[in-house]
Coordinates of C-alpha atoms and ligand atoms in Angstrom, one line a residue:
M1 CA 20.0 39.9 -34.6
N2 CA 21.9 38.6 -31.5
A3 CA 20.8 40.1 -28.2
L4 CA 24.3 40.5 -26.7
K5 CA 24.9 44.1 -25.6
L6 CA 28.4 45.6 -25.1
D7 CA 28.7 48.7 -22.9
I8 CA 32.0 50.5 -23.3
T9 CA 30.9 53.8 -21.7
K10 CA 32.7 53.1 -18.5
S11 CA 36.0 52.2 -20.2
G12 CA 37.2 55.7 -20.3
V13 CA 38.2 55.2 -24.0
T14 CA 37.2 57.6 -26.7
I15 CA 37.1 55.9 -30.0
T16 CA 39.0 57.8 -32.7
P17 CA 38.7 57.5 -36.5
D18 CA 42.1 55.8 -36.5
M19 CA 41.0 53.2 -34.1
E20 CA 37.9 52.5 -36.1
K21 CA 40.0 52.2 -39.3
A22 CA 42.4 49.8 -37.7
A23 CA 39.6 47.6 -36.4
L24 CA 37.8 47.5 -39.7
E25 CA 41.1 46.5 -41.4
A26 CA 41.8 43.9 -38.8
N27 CA 38.4 42.4 -39.2
A28 CA 38.8 42.5 -43.0
L29 CA 42.0 40.5 -42.7
L30 CA 40.1 37.6 -41.1
Y31 CA 38.0 37.5 -44.3
S32 CA 40.7 38.1 -46.9
G33 CA 43.1 35.7 -45.3
K34 CA 46.0 38.0 -45.8
G35 CA 46.9 38.3 -42.1
A36 CA 49.3 36.2 -40.0
G37 CA 48.2 32.6 -39.3
N38 CA 45.8 32.6 -42.3
D39 CA 45.8 28.9 -42.5
F40 CA 43.8 28.8 -39.2
L41 CA 40.8 30.9 -40.2
G42 CA 38.2 28.1 -40.5
W43 CA 36.4 29.3 -37.3
V44 CA 35.4 32.6 -39.0
H45 CA 32.7 31.0 -41.1
L46 CA 32.3 27.9 -39.0
P47 CA 28.8 28.6 -37.5
S48 CA 27.2 29.3 -40.9
S49 CA 28.9 26.3 -42.4
I50 CA 27.5 23.8 -40.0
S51 CA 24.6 22.1 -41.7
A52 CA 21.5 20.5 -40.2
A53 CA 22.9 17.2 -41.4
D54 CA 26.2 17.8 -39.4
I55 CA 24.1 18.5 -36.2
E56 CA 22.0 15.4 -36.8
A57 CA 25.1 13.2 -37.3
I58 CA 26.6 14.4 -34.0
E59 CA 23.2 14.1 -32.2
A60 CA 22.8 10.5 -33.5
E61 CA 26.2 9.5 -32.3
A62 CA 25.5 11.2 -28.9
A63 CA 22.2 9.3 -28.6
R64 CA 24.1 6.0 -29.3
L65 CA 26.6 6.7 -26.6
R66 CA 23.8 7.8 -24.2
A67 CA 22.0 4.5 -24.7
K68 CA 25.2 2.6 -23.9
A69 CA 26.6 4.3 -20.9
D70 CA 25.6 6.3 -17.8
V71 CA 29.0 7.9 -17.5
V72 CA 30.8 9.2 -20.6
I73 CA 34.5 10.2 -20.0
C74 CA 35.6 13.0 -22.2
I75 CA 39.4 13.0 -22.7
G76 CA 41.3 16.1 -23.9
I77 CA 43.2 19.2 -22.8
G78 CA 43.3 22.9 -23.7
G79 CA 41.1 23.6 -26.7
S80 CA 40.1 20.0 -26.7
Y81 CA 38.6 20.3 -23.3
L82 CA 37.7 23.8 -22.2
G83 CA 35.0 24.7 -24.7
A84 CA 32.9 21.6 -23.8
K85 CA 33.6 22.1 -20.1
A86 CA 32.6 25.8 -20.2
V87 CA 29.3 25.3 -22.0
L88 CA 28.5 22.2 -20.0
E89 CA 28.9 24.0 -16.7
A90 CA 27.0 27.0 -18.0
M91 CA 24.1 24.9 -19.1
S92 CA 24.0 22.5 -16.1
D93 CA 22.4 22.5 -12.7
P94 CA 25.5 22.6 -10.4
F95 CA 23.7 20.2 -8.0
R96 CA 22.9 17.7 -10.8
L97 CA 24.8 14.8 -9.1
L98 CA 22.4 15.0 -6.1
H99 CA 19.3 14.6 -8.2
K100 CA 17.6 11.2 -7.8
A101 CA 16.8 10.9 -11.5
P102 CA 19.7 12.2 -13.6
Q103 CA 18.8 13.3 -17.1
G104 CA 21.0 11.3 -19.5
P105 CA 24.7 10.3 -18.8
T106 CA 27.1 12.1 -16.6
L107 CA 30.0 13.7 -18.5
L108 CA 33.3 13.5 -16.7
F109 CA 36.6 14.9 -18.0
A110 CA 40.1 13.4 -18.0
G111 CA 43.4 14.1 -19.7
Q112 CA 43.4 17.8 -18.6
N113 CA 46.0 17.0 -16.0
I114 CA 48.6 14.3 -15.2
S115 CA 47.3 13.7 -11.6
E116 CA 47.6 10.1 -10.5
D117 CA 45.0 10.7 -7.7
Y118 CA 42.5 12.3 -10.2
I119 CA 42.6 9.3 -12.5
H120 CA 42.5 6.8 -9.7
E121 CA 39.6 8.5 -8.0
M122 CA 37.7 8.7 -11.3
L123 CA 38.2 5.0 -12.0
E124 CA 37.0 4.2 -8.5
A125 CA 34.0 6.4 -8.8
V126 CA 32.8 4.8 -12.1
K127 CA 33.3 1.2 -10.9
E128 CA 29.6 0.6 -10.6
H129 CA 28.7 2.6 -13.7
S130 CA 28.5 1.7 -17.3
I131 CA 31.1 3.8 -19.1
A132 CA 32.1 5.0 -22.6
A133 CA 34.7 7.5 -23.7
I134 CA 35.2 10.4 -26.2
V135 CA 38.9 10.9 -26.8
I136 CA 39.7 14.3 -28.4
S137 CA 43.1 15.5 -29.7
K138 CA 43.6 17.5 -32.8
S139 CA 47.3 16.7 -33.1
G140 CA 46.7 13.2 -31.7
T141 CA 50.0 13.4 -29.9
T142 CA 49.4 15.3 -26.7
T143 CA 50.8 13.6 -23.7
E144 CA 48.2 14.3 -21.0
P145 CA 45.2 13.0 -22.9
A146 CA 47.3 10.1 -24.4
I147 CA 48.1 8.9 -20.9
A148 CA 44.6 9.2 -19.7
F149 CA 43.2 7.5 -22.8
R150 CA 45.7 4.5 -22.5
I151 CA 44.3 3.9 -19.0
I152 CA 40.6 4.4 -19.7
K153 CA 40.8 2.4 -23.0
A154 CA 42.4 -0.5 -21.0
E155 CA 39.6 -0.2 -18.4
I156 CA 36.9 -0.3 -21.1
E157 CA 38.5 -3.2 -22.9
R158 CA 38.9 -5.2 -19.6
R159 CA 35.2 -4.7 -18.8
Y160 CA 33.5 -5.1 -22.2
G161 CA 36.1 -6.8 -24.5
K162 CA 37.9 -5.3 -27.5
R163 CA 34.9 -5.6 -29.8
E164 CA 32.4 -3.8 -27.6
A165 CA 35.1 -1.2 -26.6
A166 CA 35.1 -0.1 -30.3
E167 CA 31.4 0.7 -29.8
R168 CA 32.1 2.6 -26.6
I169 CA 35.0 4.8 -27.7
V170 CA 34.6 7.6 -30.1
A171 CA 37.6 9.6 -31.4
V172 CA 37.6 13.3 -32.4
T173 CA 40.9 14.1 -34.2
D174 CA 42.7 15.2 -37.4
K175 CA 41.5 13.6 -40.7
A176 CA 44.8 12.0 -41.4
R177 CA 47.6 12.8 -39.0
G178 CA 48.6 11.8 -35.5
A179 CA 48.8 8.7 -33.3
L180 CA 45.1 9.0 -32.3
K181 CA 44.0 8.9 -35.9
T182 CA 46.1 5.8 -36.5
L183 CA 44.8 4.1 -33.4
A184 CA 41.2 5.0 -34.2
T185 CA 41.5 3.6 -37.7
Q186 CA 43.1 0.4 -36.4
E187 CA 40.6 -0.2 -33.6
G188 CA 37.6 0.8 -35.7
Y189 CA 36.4 3.6 -33.5
P190 CA 33.7 5.9 -34.8
T191 CA 35.6 9.1 -35.7
F192 CA 34.7 12.8 -36.1
I193 CA 37.1 15.1 -37.8
I194 CA 38.5 18.5 -36.6
P195 CA 38.9 20.7 -39.6
D196 CA 42.5 21.5 -40.5
D197 CA 41.9 25.2 -40.5
V198 CA 40.4 25.4 -37.0
G199 CA 42.9 25.7 -34.1
G200 CA 42.3 24.1 -30.7
R201 CA 41.1 27.1 -28.8
F202 CA 38.7 28.1 -31.6
S203 CA 37.3 24.6 -31.9
V204 CA 34.3 24.6 -29.5
L205 CA 31.8 24.6 -32.3
T206 CA 33.4 21.6 -34.1
P207 CA 32.7 18.0 -32.9
V208 CA 35.4 18.8 -30.2
G209 CA 32.8 20.7 -28.3
L210 CA 29.5 19.7 -29.9
L211 CA 29.8 15.9 -29.5
P212 CA 30.4 15.9 -25.7
L213 CA 27.8 18.6 -25.3
A214 CA 25.2 16.7 -27.3
V215 CA 25.9 13.6 -25.1
A216 CA 25.2 15.7 -22.0
G217 CA 21.9 16.8 -23.5
V218 CA 22.8 20.4 -24.5
N219 CA 20.8 21.7 -27.4
I220 CA 23.8 22.1 -29.8
G221 CA 21.5 23.3 -32.7
E222 CA 20.6 26.4 -30.6
L223 CA 24.3 26.9 -29.6
V224 CA 25.3 27.0 -33.2
R225 CA 22.3 29.2 -34.1
G226 CA 23.4 31.7 -31.5
A227 CA 26.9 31.7 -32.8
R228 CA 25.7 32.0 -36.4
E229 CA 23.7 35.1 -35.5
M230 CA 26.8 36.6 -33.9
E231 CA 28.9 35.7 -37.0
H232 CA 26.5 37.8 -39.0
A233 CA 26.5 40.6 -36.4
T234 CA 30.3 40.9 -36.5
G235 CA 30.8 40.4 -40.3
E236 CA 33.1 42.4 -42.4
D237 CA 30.3 44.5 -43.8
V238 CA 28.9 45.5 -40.4
P239 CA 29.6 49.1 -39.5
F240 CA 32.2 49.5 -36.8
A241 CA 29.9 51.0 -34.2
E242 CA 27.5 48.1 -34.6
N243 CA 30.1 45.4 -34.3
P244 CA 30.5 44.4 -30.6
S245 CA 33.6 42.3 -31.3
A246 CA 35.4 45.1 -33.1
L247 CA 34.5 47.6 -30.3
Y248 CA 35.6 45.3 -27.6
A249 CA 38.9 44.5 -29.4
V250 CA 39.6 48.2 -29.9
V251 CA 38.9 49.3 -26.3
R252 CA 41.0 46.6 -24.7
N253 CA 43.9 47.3 -27.1
E254 CA 43.7 51.0 -26.3
L255 CA 43.7 50.3 -22.6
Y256 CA 46.7 48.1 -23.1
R257 CA 48.4 50.9 -25.0
Q258 CA 47.6 53.2 -22.1
G259 CA 49.4 50.9 -19.7
K260 CA 46.9 48.4 -18.5
R261 CA 48.5 44.9 -18.3
I262 CA 45.8 42.6 -16.9
E263 CA 42.2 42.1 -18.1
I264 CA 40.0 40.5 -15.5
L265 CA 36.9 38.7 -16.8
G266 CA 34.2 38.3 -14.2
S267 CA 30.6 37.3 -13.8
Y268 CA 28.0 37.3 -11.0
E269 CA 26.7 33.9 -12.1
P270 CA 28.9 31.0 -10.9
K271 CA 27.8 28.9 -13.8
L272 CA 29.9 31.0 -16.1
Q273 CA 33.1 30.2 -14.2
Y274 CA 34.4 27.9 -16.9
I275 CA 33.5 30.4 -19.6
N276 CA 36.2 32.5 -17.9
E277 CA 38.6 29.5 -18.2
W278 CA 37.8 29.1 -21.9
W279 CA 38.3 32.8 -22.4
K280 CA 41.7 32.8 -20.6
Q281 CA 43.0 30.1 -23.0
L282 CA 41.6 31.9 -26.0
Y283 CA 43.2 35.3 -25.2
G284 CA 46.3 34.0 -23.4
E285 CA 47.4 31.7 -26.2
S286 CA 46.3 34.1 -28.9
E287 CA 47.9 37.3 -27.7
G288 CA 50.6 36.4 -25.1
K289 CA 53.6 36.4 -27.4
D290 CA 56.5 38.5 -28.7
G291 CA 56.7 40.1 -25.3
K292 CA 53.1 41.5 -25.6
G293 CA 49.5 41.0 -24.6
L294 CA 47.1 41.7 -21.7
F295 CA 47.3 38.9 -19.1
P296 CA 43.9 37.3 -19.0
A297 CA 42.7 36.7 -15.4
S298 CA 39.3 36.0 -14.0
V299 CA 37.1 36.3 -10.9
T300 CA 33.8 34.7 -9.9
L301 CA 31.6 37.2 -8.1
T302 CA 30.6 38.1 -5.5
A303 CA 32.8 35.3 -4.0
D304 CA 36.1 36.9 -5.1
L305 CA 35.1 40.3 -3.9
H306 CA 36.1 38.8 -0.5
S307 CA 39.5 37.8 -1.7
M308 CA 40.7 39.5 -4.9
G309 CA 38.4 42.5 -4.4
Q310 CA 41.0 44.2 -2.2
Y311 CA 43.6 44.0 -4.9
I312 CA 41.3 45.1 -7.7
Q313 CA 40.2 48.1 -5.7
Q314 CA 43.6 49.3 -4.4
G315 CA 46.5 47.2 -5.8
E316 CA 48.7 48.1 -8.8
R317 CA 46.7 50.2 -11.3
I318 CA 47.4 47.9 -14.3
L319 CA 43.9 46.3 -14.4
L320 CA 40.9 46.5 -16.6
E321 CA 37.7 44.6 -16.0
T322 CA 35.2 43.0 -18.3
I323 CA 32.0 41.8 -16.7
I324 CA 29.6 39.2 -18.3
S325 CA 26.2 40.3 -17.0
V326 CA 23.1 38.1 -17.3
A327 CA 19.9 40.1 -17.8
K328 CA 17.4 37.4 -16.6
P329 CA 17.9 34.5 -14.2
A330 CA 16.1 31.3 -15.0
H331 CA 14.5 31.0 -11.6
E332 CA 12.8 33.2 -9.0
V333 CA 13.7 33.2 -5.3
R334 CA 12.6 36.0 -3.0
I335 CA 14.1 37.0 0.4
E336 CA 11.7 36.2 3.2
S337 CA 10.6 38.4 6.0
D338 CA 11.6 37.3 9.5
A339 CA 9.6 38.3 12.6
E340 CA 12.8 38.7 14.8
N341 CA 14.9 40.3 12.1
L342 CA 18.1 39.5 14.1
D343 CA 20.2 39.6 10.9
G344 CA 18.7 43.0 10.0
L345 CA 17.8 41.9 6.6
N346 CA 14.1 42.8 6.6
Y347 CA 14.8 45.8 4.5
L348 CA 15.3 43.3 1.7
A349 CA 12.2 41.2 2.4
G350 CA 10.2 40.6 -0.7
K351 CA 13.1 41.4 -3.1
R352 CA 14.4 38.9 -5.5
I353 CA 18.0 37.7 -5.0
S354 CA 18.8 38.8 -8.5
E355 CA 17.9 42.4 -7.5
V356 CA 20.5 42.3 -4.8
N357 CA 23.0 40.7 -7.2
R358 CA 22.3 43.5 -9.7
M359 CA 23.0 46.1 -7.0
A360 CA 26.2 44.4 -6.1
E361 CA 27.2 44.5 -9.7
L362 CA 26.4 48.1 -10.0
G363 CA 28.0 49.1 -6.7
V364 CA 31.2 47.2 -7.6
Q365 CA 31.4 48.7 -11.0
M366 CA 31.2 52.2 -9.5
A367 CA 33.7 51.4 -6.8
H368 CA 36.2 49.9 -9.3
L369 CA 35.8 52.9 -11.6
D370 CA 36.6 55.2 -8.6
G371 CA 39.6 53.0 -7.9
G372 CA 40.9 53.5 -11.5
V373 CA 39.8 50.2 -13.0
P374 CA 38.1 50.8 -16.4
N375 CA 35.0 48.6 -16.9
L376 CA 33.5 46.9 -19.9
R377 CA 30.2 45.2 -19.7
V378 CA 29.0 42.3 -21.9
E379 CA 25.3 41.6 -21.3
I380 CA 23.6 38.4 -22.4
P381 CA 19.8 38.0 -22.1
A382 CA 20.0 34.7 -20.2
I383 CA 22.1 31.7 -19.7
D384 CA 20.8 29.5 -22.5
E385 CA 22.4 27.8 -25.5
H386 CA 21.5 30.6 -27.9
A387 CA 23.1 33.3 -25.8
I388 CA 26.1 31.2 -24.9
G389 CA 26.7 30.4 -28.6
G390 CA 26.6 34.1 -29.4
L391 CA 28.9 34.9 -26.5
L392 CA 31.5 32.3 -27.6
Y393 CA 31.6 33.6 -31.2
F394 CA 31.7 37.3 -29.9
F395 CA 34.8 36.5 -28.0
E396 CA 36.4 34.5 -30.8
K397 CA 35.9 37.2 -33.4
A398 CA 37.1 39.9 -30.9
C399 CA 40.2 37.8 -30.3
G400 CA 41.1 37.6 -34.0
I401 CA 40.6 41.3 -34.4
S402 CA 42.4 42.1 -31.2
G403 CA 45.4 39.9 -32.0
Y404 CA 45.8 41.7 -35.4
L405 CA 45.5 45.1 -33.7
L406 CA 48.2 44.1 -31.3
G407 CA 50.4 43.0 -34.2
V408 CA 50.8 39.3 -33.3
N409 CA 49.8 36.1 -35.0
P410 CA 46.7 35.2 -32.9
F411 CA 46.6 31.6 -34.3
D412 CA 49.8 30.0 -33.2
Q413 CA 51.2 29.0 -29.8
P414 CA 54.9 28.4 -30.2
G415 CA 55.4 29.1 -26.4
V416 CA 53.6 26.0 -25.3
E417 CA 56.4 23.7 -26.7
A418 CA 59.0 24.8 -24.2
Y419 CA 57.7 22.8 -21.2
K420 CA 57.1 19.8 -23.4
K421 CA 60.7 19.6 -24.5
N422 CA 61.9 19.8 -20.9
M423 CA 59.3 17.2 -19.7
F424 CA 60.3 14.7 -22.5
A425 CA 64.0 15.2 -21.7
L426 CA 63.4 14.6 -18.0
L427 CA 61.3 11.5 -18.8
E428 CA 64.1 10.3 -21.2
K429 CA 61.9 10.0 -24.2
P430 CA 63.7 8.3 -27.1
G431 CA 65.0 11.0 -29.4
Y432 CA 65.7 13.4 -26.6
E433 CA 69.0 12.0 -25.5
E434 CA 71.0 15.2 -25.9
A435 CA 68.3 17.3 -24.2
T436 CA 68.2 14.8 -21.4
K437 CA 71.9 15.1 -20.8
A438 CA 71.7 18.9 -20.9
I439 CA 68.7 19.2 -18.6
K440 CA 70.1 16.7 -16.1
A441 CA 73.3 18.8 -15.9
R442 CA 71.2 21.7 -14.8
L443 CA 69.5 19.9 -12.0
Ligands
PA5_501 O1 44.7 25.9 -28.7 C1 45.5 25.0 -28.9 O2 45.8 24.6 -30.0 C2 46.0 24.1 -27.7 O3 45.6 24.6 -26.5 C3 45.4 22.7 -27.9 O4 44.0 22.7 -27.9 C4 45.9 21.8 -26.8 O5 47.3 21.8 -26.7 C5 45.4 20.3 -27.1 O6 45.9 19.9 -28.3 P1 45.4 18.6 -29.0 O7 44.0 18.8 -29.4 O8 46.3 18.5 -30.3 O9 45.6 17.5 -28.1

C-alpha cells in the first residue's frame, strides 16, 4: 500500500453520490479504453508492465555511459525533459556541484529552449569534461531538441570521431517514425523505444525518464515500485473513498465548477520545484482545451509567500491550492541558542527547522482558508524514489480521471501546433511558402 495521504477536508467540497459515480465511470474509461484519446492509455498499466529485465537493460546502458563520460547532456523538451528534470532535482543535493567528489556524472539538459547563450555557455562549461548525450524525442521532429542535438552531436564527433560518437550518443524515440529514428539507425546509436501508446507528458516512467535518471544514479527500480503500488491503489476496483487520485480529481473539478479558475501547486521543500513544473505540463496540456480547464500555477514556499503570498491571500478569489507536504526530512538541523539573542529567536532554540517549516505550512493553510482559498494537501512520507514514483503516478491517474470529468480529451495537445506553424513560416521553412507570405503581411 502506498503511503501517500490526500486530505480534502479543507477543500470545502462535500462529495455527493453523483460525483462519486462520475469519478468511478471516468476511472473505468481509462481501463475499458472507451474514452477520448484511447490510443494513448499505455501509461495506465505502465508501472506494472515494466519488468526487472527492462530495468536491468536501462541500468546497464546507464552504467556504460557513466563509465564513458563525466557530463551527460540530456536533450529534449516538454514531456521528453520535465519528468527526468523533476525527479533528478527531487533526488539530488542542490549543492552537488560544489562537492569535491561528485558521485557519477553530472546530468545537464539542453533542447528545452532555443537560447543561443544557453547552448554557448553549456559548451564552454563542458570543454574540459568528457561528454556523452542522450537525445530524446518521441516524434523525432521537434525543433528545439533537434537544433541542440545537431550542435552537440557535431561537438562530440569533433572531439571523439564519428565511430566513438556512436558509443557516446543514445537515442530515445519512436520505434519506427521520425527523423531521430532515421538518424539513430543510420549512425548506429543505441536506441530505446518510447511506446506508441504513451504520450510525452505521461512518459516519465519509460526510458524517456528512466535512462537519464539511471545515469544520474537515481534508483529507478524503487521509482517504478512506488508508481506500481500507486497503480494498484488507484485501480478500477478500488472503492472511490480509498482512491486518492479519484478524490483529488473530483474535488478540483467541483471547485472549477464553483468558479475557481487557477490551481496553485506548492511545496515547502525547494527540491520539489520541478515536480511543480512537470505537474503544470501534465495538467495544462491535458485539460486546457475547448475553452476549459483550471490554469495550473505553482509556488515554492516559503519563498513565494514573500511575493505571490499577497495575491493568494487577497487577490481575485479564483484560486485553489494544493500543497505537497513531506512528512519527514532526510536530515536534522536544530536552531541554536544565542547568548545575546539580538534577533529574538531564542524562543525557537532547540527546535528543528522542520518544526518551524511545519508551523509555517499550517499557519499559511489557515490564513489562505480564511482568505477564501480552498486547500488540498498531498502528504508523502519522505523525498525518496519510492514516494516520488507514487506521487507521479497519483497525479497521472488523477489527470486522466479529471480530464474525463471535465469532458475533454486529456491525451491530445492540438493547441501546441499554432506557434510552430508561425515560427516555421517566419523562418521560411520549405513547404510554408503561403504561410510565410501571410504572416509577413501581418508584421
Ligand atoms: O506531452 C507532449 O506530448 C509534449 O509536450 C511533448 O512531450 C513535447 O512536445 C516534446 O515532443 P517530442 O518528444 O516528440 O520531441
